[in-house]
Coordinates of C-alpha atoms in Angstrom, one line a residue:
M1 CA 48.3 -30.4 13.7
K2 CA 51.8 -29.7 12.5
S3 CA 51.4 -31.3 9.0
I4 CA 48.6 -29.0 8.2
H5 CA 49.9 -25.8 9.9
C6 CA 53.2 -26.0 8.1
L7 CA 51.4 -25.5 4.8
T8 CA 49.9 -22.3 6.0
I9 CA 52.9 -20.4 7.4
P10 CA 53.6 -18.3 4.2
I11 CA 49.9 -17.4 4.1
Q12 CA 49.8 -16.5 7.8
A13 CA 52.9 -14.4 7.3
L14 CA 51.2 -12.4 4.5
V15 CA 47.8 -12.0 6.2
L16 CA 49.2 -11.1 9.6
G17 CA 51.9 -8.9 8.1
Q18 CA 49.5 -6.7 6.3
S19 CA 48.0 -5.4 9.5
S20 CA 51.1 -5.7 11.7
A21 CA 52.2 -2.8 13.9
D22 CA 55.8 -3.9 13.3
Q23 CA 57.1 -2.0 10.2
H24 CA 59.7 -4.8 9.4
I25 CA 57.0 -7.4 9.1
K26 CA 54.9 -5.0 7.0
N27 CA 57.9 -4.6 4.7
I28 CA 58.1 -8.3 4.1
T29 CA 54.4 -8.4 3.2
N30 CA 54.7 -5.4 0.9
C31 CA 57.6 -7.0 -1.0
A32 CA 55.6 -10.1 -1.9
R33 CA 55.0 -10.1 -5.6
G34 CA 54.4 -13.8 -6.4
I35 CA 53.2 -16.9 -4.6
M36 CA 53.5 -20.4 -6.0
F37 CA 51.5 -23.3 -4.4
L38 CA 52.4 -26.9 -5.0
G39 CA 49.6 -29.2 -4.0
T40 CA 48.4 -26.8 -1.4
P41 CA 44.7 -27.2 -0.3
H42 CA 42.5 -24.1 -0.6
E43 CA 39.2 -25.1 0.9
G44 CA 38.0 -21.6 1.6
S45 CA 35.5 -21.5 4.4
D46 CA 34.4 -25.2 4.1
K47 CA 35.4 -26.6 7.5
A48 CA 34.3 -30.2 6.6
K49 CA 36.6 -30.2 3.5
W50 CA 39.5 -28.9 5.6
A51 CA 39.0 -31.8 8.1
E52 CA 38.7 -34.3 5.3
T53 CA 42.0 -33.0 3.7
G54 CA 43.7 -33.2 7.1
Q55 CA 42.7 -36.8 7.5
K56 CA 44.3 -37.6 4.1
F57 CA 47.6 -35.9 5.2
A58 CA 47.5 -37.9 8.5
K59 CA 47.1 -41.2 6.6
M60 CA 49.8 -40.2 4.2
V61 CA 52.3 -39.8 7.0
G62 CA 51.1 -43.0 8.7
K63 CA 49.0 -41.6 11.5
N64 CA 45.8 -43.3 12.4
T65 CA 42.8 -41.0 12.3
N66 CA 41.3 -42.0 15.7
K67 CA 38.7 -40.0 17.6
E68 CA 41.4 -37.7 19.2
M69 CA 43.0 -37.1 15.8
I70 CA 39.6 -36.3 14.2
K71 CA 38.9 -33.8 17.0
V72 CA 42.2 -32.0 16.4
L73 CA 41.5 -31.9 12.6
I74 CA 38.1 -30.4 13.2
E75 CA 39.6 -27.7 15.5
D76 CA 42.3 -27.0 12.9
S77 CA 39.7 -26.9 10.1
I78 CA 38.0 -23.9 11.8
K79 CA 41.3 -22.0 12.0
L80 CA 42.2 -23.0 8.4
S81 CA 38.8 -21.9 7.0
E82 CA 39.2 -18.5 8.6
L83 CA 42.7 -18.2 7.3
G84 CA 41.5 -19.2 3.8
V85 CA 39.0 -16.4 3.7
A86 CA 41.5 -13.9 5.1
F87 CA 44.0 -14.9 2.4
L88 CA 41.5 -14.3 -0.4
N89 CA 40.7 -10.9 1.1
F90 CA 44.5 -10.2 1.1
L91 CA 44.8 -11.1 -2.6
R92 CA 41.7 -9.0 -3.4
S93 CA 42.9 -5.9 -1.6
R94 CA 46.4 -6.1 -3.2
G95 CA 44.8 -6.6 -6.6
E96 CA 42.5 -3.5 -6.1
S97 CA 45.3 -1.3 -4.8
K98 CA 46.3 1.6 -7.1
E99 CA 50.0 1.4 -6.0
P100 CA 52.3 0.1 -8.8
G101 CA 53.5 -3.4 -8.2
S102 CA 50.9 -4.1 -5.5
K103 CA 49.2 -7.1 -7.3
V104 CA 50.4 -10.5 -6.1
E105 CA 50.8 -13.1 -8.8
V106 CA 49.6 -16.5 -7.9
V107 CA 50.1 -19.9 -9.6
C108 CA 48.7 -23.1 -8.2
F109 CA 50.1 -26.5 -9.2
F110 CA 48.1 -29.7 -8.6
E111 CA 49.1 -33.4 -8.6
E112 CA 48.2 -35.5 -11.7
Y113 CA 48.6 -38.9 -10.0
P114 CA 47.2 -40.5 -6.9
T115 CA 49.3 -41.9 -4.1
S116 CA 48.7 -45.4 -2.8
I117 CA 45.9 -44.0 -0.6
G118 CA 44.4 -41.9 -3.4
V119 CA 44.7 -38.2 -4.4
I120 CA 45.7 -36.1 -1.4
V121 CA 44.7 -32.6 -2.7
S122 CA 42.2 -32.6 -5.5
K123 CA 42.6 -30.4 -8.6
T124 CA 39.6 -28.4 -7.4
S125 CA 41.0 -27.9 -3.9
A126 CA 44.5 -27.0 -5.2
M127 CA 43.1 -24.2 -7.4
I128 CA 42.1 -20.6 -6.4
A129 CA 39.3 -19.2 -8.6
G130 CA 40.6 -16.4 -10.9
Y131 CA 44.2 -17.5 -10.7
E132 CA 46.4 -19.6 -13.0
S133 CA 46.7 -23.3 -12.3
Q134 CA 48.9 -26.0 -13.9
S135 CA 49.5 -29.7 -13.3
I136 CA 52.6 -31.6 -12.3
P137 CA 52.9 -35.2 -13.5
A138 CA 53.5 -36.7 -10.1
D139 CA 51.7 -37.8 -7.0
H140 CA 51.4 -35.5 -3.9
S141 CA 54.6 -36.7 -2.2
E142 CA 56.7 -36.5 -5.4
M143 CA 55.4 -33.3 -7.0
C144 CA 58.1 -31.1 -5.7
K145 CA 61.0 -33.6 -5.9
F146 CA 62.6 -33.1 -9.3
A147 CA 65.3 -35.5 -10.4
S148 CA 66.5 -33.3 -13.2
K149 CA 65.8 -30.0 -15.0
N150 CA 64.4 -32.0 -17.9
E151 CA 61.4 -33.1 -15.9
L152 CA 58.1 -31.5 -17.0
G153 CA 57.3 -30.5 -13.5
Y154 CA 60.6 -28.7 -13.1
Q155 CA 60.2 -26.9 -16.4
R156 CA 56.7 -25.7 -15.6
V157 CA 57.7 -24.3 -12.2
S158 CA 60.9 -22.7 -13.6
N159 CA 59.0 -21.2 -16.5
V160 CA 56.7 -19.4 -14.1
L161 CA 59.6 -18.1 -12.0
R162 CA 61.4 -16.9 -15.1
R163 CA 58.2 -15.2 -16.3
W164 CA 57.7 -13.4 -13.0
T165 CA 61.4 -12.3 -12.9
E166 CA 61.1 -10.8 -16.4
M167 CA 57.7 -9.2 -15.6
I168 CA 58.6 -7.8 -12.2
G169 CA 62.2 -6.6 -12.9
T170 CA 63.9 -4.4 -10.3
P171 CA 61.7 -1.6 -9.0
P172 CA 63.4 1.7 -8.4
E173 CA 62.6 1.6 -4.7
I174 CA 64.4 -1.7 -4.3
E175 CA 67.5 -0.3 -5.9
K176 CA 67.6 2.5 -3.3
T177 CA 67.0 0.2 -0.3
K178 CA 69.8 0.2 2.2
V179 CA 71.5 -3.1 3.1
G180 CA 70.7 -2.4 6.7
D181 CA 67.0 -2.2 5.9
I182 CA 67.1 -5.6 4.2
H183 CA 68.8 -7.1 7.2
D184 CA 66.2 -5.6 9.5
A185 CA 63.4 -7.0 7.4
L186 CA 64.9 -10.5 7.4
S187 CA 65.4 -10.4 11.1
A188 CA 61.6 -10.1 11.5
T189 CA 61.4 -13.8 10.8
D190 CA 61.9 -14.5 14.5
T191 CA 59.0 -12.2 15.4
I192 CA 56.8 -14.0 12.8
R193 CA 57.7 -17.4 14.4
E194 CA 56.7 -16.0 17.8
I195 CA 53.3 -14.9 16.5
F196 CA 52.6 -18.3 15.0
S197 CA 53.6 -20.2 18.1
E198 CA 51.0 -18.2 20.1
K199 CA 48.2 -19.2 17.7

């Protein structure tokens, strides 16, 4: 189901990139220093909860959850539960690594208000145990649409980005990176898309 899979592409890129034989994809994964989630469900290995969340997304975009749709959601829930576990393992391995700058910072934002059909991603679902979480005073469909920089949601998101920028700085190895190497790493995006399309 596209509406669910589009939420997982960054996670898939990191999880698959870590063990990729393609050095360019590995480079992208190794450069990840922070991940921010806005209303993203993290149901871990609970397949039933993944299916339930999928049904909410389907309702939000106006799709009827008929028998065929529910079947697709259940099939997706198995893949998503496996990806959820793999992502937590990825965070753990990066956190335990002795290499400087290997830890990946994570902040999860959750919606404060319900939509017309209720809360899409609950606070509990939007959080990852052991990582920072904050609220955004909006419903699920509006939580990443900021009308101005004075909005509380915008300020909370930008404060996290500013903090990460100051904390991470510019590592010496990045300063030495050749422009050609950066271009090669960016071109790996096409390869990542091909991997996902085969899943």
